[in-house]
């Protein structure tokens, strides 16, 4: 693209074909604002940034992802964001709507997602400094008022009493129900009832999911 150029593409496939090379060419900074993880669904783009963070490891390379609570709607999405953060990206959650779902690369290229609706989504790609700088400033303002992913999840953490935490630790140790009940001085029936109550508190459908949820909330320490 030449300076100040603006192009419009329709659908993920055309976006990757016309602008996919821009992702792998990221040198210093990659910022993304999106309602959820489905806004930017191009696997090639995600892989390019992941590779950029891992293998080529240029010092000072940063990735900032700003999302709404909708991005935390299911366990798979939460796990993905934890993995992204573990690889070095900064992830924040905005309680306010994000009217501009966008990606900005090195403050020189911007990809703006159009409204979601029937048919392929429309994307605008531009290198106009005025447009890029304007939206980048809006992104930074929203970023400063957003909450770090870990802190956001801790803020939603349910209260667990000492008994519930003891049951949680027993689950984490992988004890059988009989061994855990004996260790905690409970009857088997009472222990299983406490496990069911714990799962309900953590809004988990399985014991494994309860462990994941507890980890997200910082309740396993």
PDB file of C-alpha atoms in Angstrom:
ATOM      1  CA  UNK A   1       0.000   0.000   0.000  1.00  0.00           C
ATOM      2  CA  UNK A   2       1.147   3.555  -0.690  1.00  0.00           C
ATOM      3  CA  UNK A   3       0.946   6.427   1.808  1.00  0.00           C
ATOM      4  CA  UNK A   4      -2.604   7.589   2.578  1.00  0.00           C
ATOM      5  CA  UNK A   5      -4.122   4.717   0.603  1.00  0.00           C
ATOM      6  CA  UNK A   6      -7.520   3.415   1.713  1.00  0.00           C
ATOM      7  CA  UNK A   7      -8.954   0.139   0.423  1.00  0.00           C
ATOM      8  CA  UNK A   8     -12.082  -1.802   1.341  1.00  0.00           C
ATOM      9  CA  UNK A   9     -12.278  -5.595   1.256  1.00  0.00           C
ATOM     10  CA  UNK A  10     -15.087  -8.036   1.970  1.00  0.00           C
ATOM     11  CA  UNK A  11     -14.620 -11.136   4.081  1.00  0.00           C
ATOM     12  CA  UNK A  12     -11.691 -12.796   5.807  1.00  0.00           C
ATOM     13  CA  UNK A  13     -10.322 -14.435   2.674  1.00  0.00           C
ATOM     14  CA  UNK A  14      -9.975 -11.173   0.767  1.00  0.00           C
ATOM     15  CA  UNK A  15      -8.529  -9.439   3.836  1.00  0.00           C
ATOM     16  CA  UNK A  16      -5.824 -12.082   4.141  1.00  0.00           C
ATOM     17  CA  UNK A  17      -5.147 -12.001   0.396  1.00  0.00           C
ATOM     18  CA  UNK A  18      -4.854  -8.205   0.248  1.00  0.00           C
ATOM     19  CA  UNK A  19      -3.372  -7.387   3.657  1.00  0.00           C
ATOM     20  CA  UNK A  20      -2.166 -10.622   5.236  1.00  0.00           C
ATOM     21  CA  UNK A  21       1.471  -9.776   4.553  1.00  0.00           C
ATOM     22  CA  UNK A  22       1.152  -6.761   6.828  1.00  0.00           C
ATOM     23  CA  UNK A  23       0.786  -8.988   9.891  1.00  0.00           C
ATOM     24  CA  UNK A  24       3.986 -10.942   9.315  1.00  0.00           C
ATOM     25  CA  UNK A  25       5.757  -7.639   8.631  1.00  0.00           C
ATOM     26  CA  UNK A  26       4.949  -6.221  12.080  1.00  0.00           C
ATOM     27  CA  UNK A  27       8.141  -4.810  13.609  1.00  0.00           C
ATOM     28  CA  UNK A  28       7.391  -2.973  16.866  1.00  0.00           C
ATOM     29  CA  UNK A  29       3.762  -2.863  17.952  1.00  0.00           C
ATOM     30  CA  UNK A  30       0.502  -4.701  17.304  1.00  0.00           C
ATOM     31  CA  UNK A  31      -2.672  -3.393  18.925  1.00  0.00           C
ATOM     32  CA  UNK A  32      -6.136  -4.856  18.595  1.00  0.00           C
ATOM     33  CA  UNK A  33      -9.537  -3.720  19.860  1.00  0.00           C
ATOM     34  CA  UNK A  34     -12.458  -6.092  19.422  1.00  0.00           C
ATOM     35  CA  UNK A  35     -15.767  -6.992  20.991  1.00  0.00           C
ATOM     36  CA  UNK A  36     -14.899 -10.687  21.109  1.00  0.00           C
ATOM     37  CA  UNK A  37     -12.550 -13.254  19.599  1.00  0.00           C
ATOM     38  CA  UNK A  38     -14.708 -13.757  16.510  1.00  0.00           C
ATOM     39  CA  UNK A  39     -14.171 -10.271  15.104  1.00  0.00           C
ATOM     40  CA  UNK A  40     -10.726 -11.179  13.818  1.00  0.00           C
ATOM     41  CA  UNK A  41     -10.968 -14.826  12.867  1.00  0.00           C
ATOM     42  CA  UNK A  42      -8.203 -15.116  10.284  1.00  0.00           C
ATOM     43  CA  UNK A  43      -5.972 -18.020  11.386  1.00  0.00           C
ATOM     44  CA  UNK A  44      -3.132 -16.819   9.162  1.00  0.00           C
ATOM     45  CA  UNK A  45      -3.046 -13.452  10.909  1.00  0.00           C
ATOM     46  CA  UNK A  46      -3.165 -14.972  14.381  1.00  0.00           C
ATOM     47  CA  UNK A  47      -0.376 -17.392  13.510  1.00  0.00           C
ATOM     48  CA  UNK A  48       1.793 -14.643  12.075  1.00  0.00           C
ATOM     49  CA  UNK A  49       1.587 -12.622  15.284  1.00  0.00           C
ATOM     50  CA  UNK A  50       2.130 -15.722  17.424  1.00  0.00           C
ATOM     51  CA  UNK A  51       5.245 -16.588  15.412  1.00  0.00           C
ATOM     52  CA  UNK A  52       6.422 -12.994  15.647  1.00  0.00           C
ATOM     53  CA  UNK A  53       6.157 -13.092  19.458  1.00  0.00           C
ATOM     54  CA  UNK A  54       7.900 -16.454  19.734  1.00  0.00           C
ATOM     55  CA  UNK A  55      10.572 -17.133  17.239  1.00  0.00           C
ATOM     56  CA  UNK A  56      11.882 -13.858  16.006  1.00  0.00           C
ATOM     57  CA  UNK A  57      11.845 -12.255  19.448  1.00  0.00           C
ATOM     58  CA  UNK A  58      12.806  -8.684  18.639  1.00  0.00           C
ATOM     59  CA  UNK A  59      13.319  -6.738  21.862  1.00  0.00           C
ATOM     60  CA  UNK A  60      10.608  -4.164  22.466  1.00  0.00           C
ATOM     61  CA  UNK A  61       7.950  -5.862  20.345  1.00  0.00           C
ATOM     62  CA  UNK A  62       4.571  -5.382  22.057  1.00  0.00           C
ATOM     63  CA  UNK A  63       1.088  -6.797  21.593  1.00  0.00           C
ATOM     64  CA  UNK A  64      -1.900  -5.086  23.251  1.00  0.00           C
ATOM     65  CA  UNK A  65      -5.369  -6.621  23.033  1.00  0.00           C
ATOM     66  CA  UNK A  66      -8.408  -4.676  24.242  1.00  0.00           C
ATOM     67  CA  UNK A  67     -11.624  -6.690  24.493  1.00  0.00           C
ATOM     68  CA  UNK A  68     -15.085  -6.475  26.034  1.00  0.00           C
ATOM     69  CA  UNK A  69     -16.489  -8.965  28.592  1.00  0.00           C
ATOM     70  CA  UNK A  70     -18.132 -10.786  25.672  1.00  0.00           C
ATOM     71  CA  UNK A  71     -14.689 -12.240  24.927  1.00  0.00           C
ATOM     72  CA  UNK A  72     -14.870 -14.151  28.221  1.00  0.00           C
ATOM     73  CA  UNK A  73     -18.170 -15.846  27.447  1.00  0.00           C
ATOM     74  CA  UNK A  74     -16.874 -19.420  27.348  1.00  0.00           C
ATOM     75  CA  UNK A  75     -14.025 -21.516  28.713  1.00  0.00           C
ATOM     76  CA  UNK A  76     -12.279 -21.919  25.358  1.00  0.00           C
ATOM     77  CA  UNK A  77     -12.063 -18.151  24.929  1.00  0.00           C
ATOM     78  CA  UNK A  78     -10.786 -17.655  28.477  1.00  0.00           C
ATOM     79  CA  UNK A  79      -8.147 -20.333  28.003  1.00  0.00           C
ATOM     80  CA  UNK A  80      -7.040 -18.763  24.717  1.00  0.00           C
ATOM     81  CA  UNK A  81      -6.629 -15.353  26.359  1.00  0.00           C
ATOM     82  CA  UNK A  82      -4.646 -16.856  29.224  1.00  0.00           C
ATOM     83  CA  UNK A  83      -2.338 -18.467  26.662  1.00  0.00           C
ATOM     84  CA  UNK A  84      -1.982 -15.190  24.767  1.00  0.00           C
ATOM     85  CA  UNK A  85      -1.072 -13.386  27.986  1.00  0.00           C
ATOM     86  CA  UNK A  86       1.389 -16.131  28.939  1.00  0.00           C
ATOM     87  CA  UNK A  87       3.192 -15.573  25.620  1.00  0.00           C
ATOM     88  CA  UNK A  88       3.766 -11.930  26.541  1.00  0.00           C
ATOM     89  CA  UNK A  89       0.759 -10.036  25.198  1.00  0.00           C
ATOM     90  CA  UNK A  90      -1.021  -7.510  27.387  1.00  0.00           C
ATOM     91  CA  UNK A  91      -4.770  -8.127  27.558  1.00  0.00           C
ATOM     92  CA  UNK A  92      -7.271  -5.701  29.045  1.00  0.00           C
ATOM     93  CA  UNK A  93     -11.055  -5.806  29.363  1.00  0.00           C
ATOM     94  CA  UNK A  94     -13.128  -2.700  28.675  1.00  0.00           C
ATOM     95  CA  UNK A  95     -16.436  -2.309  30.473  1.00  0.00           C
ATOM     96  CA  UNK A  96     -17.448   0.284  27.889  1.00  0.00           C
ATOM     97  CA  UNK A  97     -18.489  -0.649  24.342  1.00  0.00           C
ATOM     98  CA  UNK A  98     -15.780  -0.553  21.684  1.00  0.00           C
ATOM     99  CA  UNK A  99     -17.261   1.276  18.685  1.00  0.00           C
ATOM    100  CA  UNK A 100     -14.041   0.925  16.703  1.00  0.00           C
ATOM    101  CA  UNK A 101     -13.040  -2.722  16.272  1.00  0.00           C
ATOM    102  CA  UNK A 102      -9.618  -2.342  14.779  1.00  0.00           C
ATOM    103  CA  UNK A 103      -6.056  -3.539  14.387  1.00  0.00           C
ATOM    104  CA  UNK A 104      -3.172  -1.078  14.184  1.00  0.00           C
ATOM    105  CA  UNK A 105       0.276  -2.259  13.096  1.00  0.00           C
ATOM    106  CA  UNK A 106       3.355  -0.213  14.006  1.00  0.00           C
ATOM    107  CA  UNK A 107       1.162   2.916  13.999  1.00  0.00           C
ATOM    108  CA  UNK A 108       1.399   2.904  10.201  1.00  0.00           C
ATOM    109  CA  UNK A 109      -1.375   0.573   9.044  1.00  0.00           C
ATOM    110  CA  UNK A 110      -4.932   0.291  10.362  1.00  0.00           C
ATOM    111  CA  UNK A 111      -7.555  -2.352   9.642  1.00  0.00           C
ATOM    112  CA  UNK A 112     -11.042  -1.306  10.700  1.00  0.00           C
ATOM    113  CA  UNK A 113     -13.853  -3.875  10.917  1.00  0.00           C
ATOM    114  CA  UNK A 114     -17.238  -2.883   9.573  1.00  0.00           C
ATOM    115  CA  UNK A 115     -20.586  -3.703  11.097  1.00  0.00           C
ATOM    116  CA  UNK A 116     -21.377  -7.367  11.532  1.00  0.00           C
ATOM    117  CA  UNK A 117     -24.337  -8.531   9.482  1.00  0.00           C
ATOM    118  CA  UNK A 118     -25.473 -10.979   6.821  1.00  0.00           C
ATOM    119  CA  UNK A 119     -22.805 -11.848   4.309  1.00  0.00           C
ATOM    120  CA  UNK A 120     -19.037 -11.322   4.500  1.00  0.00           C
ATOM    121  CA  UNK A 121     -17.853  -8.630   6.883  1.00  0.00           C
ATOM    122  CA  UNK A 122     -16.350  -5.498   5.357  1.00  0.00           C
ATOM    123  CA  UNK A 123     -12.892  -4.277   6.385  1.00  0.00           C
ATOM    124  CA  UNK A 124     -11.226  -0.961   5.650  1.00  0.00           C
ATOM    125  CA  UNK A 125      -7.432  -0.930   5.386  1.00  0.00           C
ATOM    126  CA  UNK A 126      -5.583   2.378   5.433  1.00  0.00           C
ATOM    127  CA  UNK A 127      -2.104   3.847   5.758  1.00  0.00           C
ATOM    128  CA  UNK A 128      -3.346   7.431   6.142  1.00  0.00           C
ATOM    129  CA  UNK A 129      -1.332   8.919   9.050  1.00  0.00           C
ATOM    130  CA  UNK A 130      -4.230  11.181  10.065  1.00  0.00           C
ATOM    131  CA  UNK A 131      -6.685   8.282  10.262  1.00  0.00           C
ATOM    132  CA  UNK A 132      -4.230   5.900  11.929  1.00  0.00           C
ATOM    133  CA  UNK A 133      -3.109   8.434  14.542  1.00  0.00           C
ATOM    134  CA  UNK A 134      -6.690   9.461  15.320  1.00  0.00           C
ATOM    135  CA  UNK A 135      -7.926   5.938  15.966  1.00  0.00           C
ATOM    136  CA  UNK A 136      -4.716   5.036  17.803  1.00  0.00           C
ATOM    137  CA  UNK A 137      -5.361   7.911  20.212  1.00  0.00           C
ATOM    138  CA  UNK A 138      -8.894   6.598  20.824  1.00  0.00           C
ATOM    139  CA  UNK A 139      -7.485   3.130  21.437  1.00  0.00           C
ATOM    140  CA  UNK A 140      -4.999   4.398  24.015  1.00  0.00           C
ATOM    141  CA  UNK A 141      -7.687   6.350  25.846  1.00  0.00           C
ATOM    142  CA  UNK A 142      -9.874   3.238  26.058  1.00  0.00           C
ATOM    143  CA  UNK A 143      -6.839   1.136  27.050  1.00  0.00           C
ATOM    144  CA  UNK A 144      -5.995   3.386  30.000  1.00  0.00           C
ATOM    145  CA  UNK A 145      -9.509   3.072  31.430  1.00  0.00           C
ATOM    146  CA  UNK A 146      -9.715  -0.712  30.920  1.00  0.00           C
ATOM    147  CA  UNK A 147      -8.811  -3.452  33.424  1.00  0.00           C
ATOM    148  CA  UNK A 148      -6.020  -6.000  33.151  1.00  0.00           C
ATOM    149  CA  UNK A 149      -7.366  -9.474  32.359  1.00  0.00           C
ATOM    150  CA  UNK A 150      -6.160 -11.085  35.584  1.00  0.00           C
ATOM    151  CA  UNK A 151      -7.469  -8.222  37.737  1.00  0.00           C
ATOM    152  CA  UNK A 152     -10.803  -8.293  35.896  1.00  0.00           C
ATOM    153  CA  UNK A 153     -11.240 -11.991  36.578  1.00  0.00           C
ATOM    154  CA  UNK A 154     -10.262 -11.549  40.217  1.00  0.00           C
ATOM    155  CA  UNK A 155     -12.901  -8.842  40.518  1.00  0.00           C
ATOM    156  CA  UNK A 156     -15.509 -11.368  39.450  1.00  0.00           C
ATOM    157  CA  UNK A 157     -14.214 -14.010  41.841  1.00  0.00           C
ATOM    158  CA  UNK A 158     -16.836 -15.616  44.078  1.00  0.00           C
ATOM    159  CA  UNK A 159     -16.267 -15.884  47.828  1.00  0.00           C
ATOM    160  CA  UNK A 160     -15.153 -19.313  49.032  1.00  0.00           C
ATOM    161  CA  UNK A 161     -15.159 -20.146  52.720  1.00  0.00           C
ATOM    162  CA  UNK A 162     -12.422 -22.240  54.334  1.00  0.00           C
ATOM    163  CA  UNK A 163     -14.357 -25.466  53.817  1.00  0.00           C
ATOM    164  CA  UNK A 164     -14.865 -24.804  50.105  1.00  0.00           C
ATOM    165  CA  UNK A 165     -11.192 -23.969  49.660  1.00  0.00           C
ATOM    166  CA  UNK A 166     -10.263 -27.238  51.384  1.00  0.00           C
ATOM    167  CA  UNK A 167     -12.504 -29.142  48.968  1.00  0.00           C
ATOM    168  CA  UNK A 168     -10.935 -27.231  46.064  1.00  0.00           C
ATOM    169  CA  UNK A 169      -7.441 -28.212  47.216  1.00  0.00           C
ATOM    170  CA  UNK A 170      -8.537 -31.841  47.509  1.00  0.00           C
ATOM    171  CA  UNK A 171      -9.817 -31.747  43.942  1.00  0.00           C
ATOM    172  CA  UNK A 172      -6.526 -30.254  42.823  1.00  0.00           C
ATOM    173  CA  UNK A 173      -4.598 -33.079  44.484  1.00  0.00           C
ATOM    174  CA  UNK A 174      -6.552 -35.615  42.453  1.00  0.00           C
ATOM    175  CA  UNK A 175      -7.746 -37.595  45.444  1.00  0.00           C
ATOM    176  CA  UNK A 176     -10.560 -40.094  45.074  1.00  0.00           C
ATOM    177  CA  UNK A 177     -13.773 -38.984  46.756  1.00  0.00           C
ATOM    178  CA  UNK A 178     -13.250 -41.551  49.516  1.00  0.00           C
ATOM    179  CA  UNK A 179      -9.683 -40.402  50.235  1.00  0.00           C
ATOM    180  CA  UNK A 180     -10.604 -36.699  50.092  1.00  0.00           C
ATOM    181  CA  UNK A 181     -13.579 -37.184  52.422  1.00  0.00           C
ATOM    182  CA  UNK A 182     -11.429 -39.065  54.916  1.00  0.00           C
ATOM    183  CA  UNK A 183      -8.672 -36.465  54.696  1.00  0.00           C
ATOM    184  CA  UNK A 184     -11.153 -33.652  55.389  1.00  0.00           C
ATOM    185  CA  UNK A 185     -13.002 -35.518  58.110  1.00  0.00           C
ATOM    186  CA  UNK A 186     -16.269 -35.575  56.161  1.00  0.00           C
ATOM    187  CA  UNK A 187     -18.666 -38.308  55.256  1.00  0.00           C
ATOM    188  CA  UNK A 188     -18.565 -39.343  51.600  1.00  0.00           C
ATOM    189  CA  UNK A 189     -22.056 -37.971  51.098  1.00  0.00           C
ATOM    190  CA  UNK A 190     -21.166 -34.615  52.662  1.00  0.00           C
ATOM    191  CA  UNK A 191     -17.977 -34.347  50.636  1.00  0.00           C
ATOM    192  CA  UNK A 192     -19.816 -34.960  47.371  1.00  0.00           C
ATOM    193  CA  UNK A 193     -22.430 -32.391  48.364  1.00  0.00           C
ATOM    194  CA  UNK A 194     -19.681 -29.861  49.044  1.00  0.00           C
ATOM    195  CA  UNK A 195     -18.136 -30.608  45.634  1.00  0.00           C
ATOM    196  CA  UNK A 196     -21.514 -30.016  43.969  1.00  0.00           C
ATOM    197  CA  UNK A 197     -21.923 -26.733  45.861  1.00  0.00           C
ATOM    198  CA  UNK A 198     -18.421 -25.657  44.847  1.00  0.00           C
ATOM    199  CA  UNK A 199     -19.108 -26.392  41.180  1.00  0.00           C
ATOM    200  CA  UNK A 200     -22.333 -24.368  41.368  1.00  0.00           C
ATOM    201  CA  UNK A 201     -20.507 -21.435  42.966  1.00  0.00           C
ATOM    202  CA  UNK A 202     -17.865 -21.514  40.235  1.00  0.00           C
ATOM    203  CA  UNK A 203     -20.511 -22.011  37.522  1.00  0.00           C
ATOM    204  CA  UNK A 204     -18.659 -25.119  36.370  1.00  0.00           C
ATOM    205  CA  UNK A 205     -20.160 -28.109  34.581  1.00  0.00           C
ATOM    206  CA  UNK A 206     -17.416 -30.524  35.626  1.00  0.00           C
ATOM    207  CA  UNK A 207     -14.732 -30.903  38.279  1.00  0.00           C
ATOM    208  CA  UNK A 208     -12.060 -30.192  35.683  1.00  0.00           C
ATOM    209  CA  UNK A 209     -13.815 -26.988  34.666  1.00  0.00           C
ATOM    210  CA  UNK A 210     -14.127 -26.020  38.323  1.00  0.00           C
ATOM    211  CA  UNK A 211     -10.350 -26.248  38.603  1.00  0.00           C
ATOM    212  CA  UNK A 212      -9.911 -24.041  35.524  1.00  0.00           C
ATOM    213  CA  UNK A 213     -12.350 -21.474  36.825  1.00  0.00           C
ATOM    214  CA  UNK A 214     -10.690 -21.419  40.247  1.00  0.00           C
ATOM    215  CA  UNK A 215      -7.335 -20.839  38.559  1.00  0.00           C
ATOM    216  CA  UNK A 216      -8.750 -17.930  36.540  1.00  0.00           C
ATOM    217  CA  UNK A 217     -10.043 -16.316  39.726  1.00  0.00           C
ATOM    218  CA  UNK A 218      -6.761 -16.847  41.579  1.00  0.00           C
ATOM    219  CA  UNK A 219      -8.430 -19.123  44.120  1.00  0.00           C
ATOM    220  CA  UNK A 220      -5.949 -21.981  43.920  1.00  0.00           C
ATOM    221  CA  UNK A 221      -3.089 -20.375  45.785  1.00  0.00           C
TER     222      UNK A 221
END
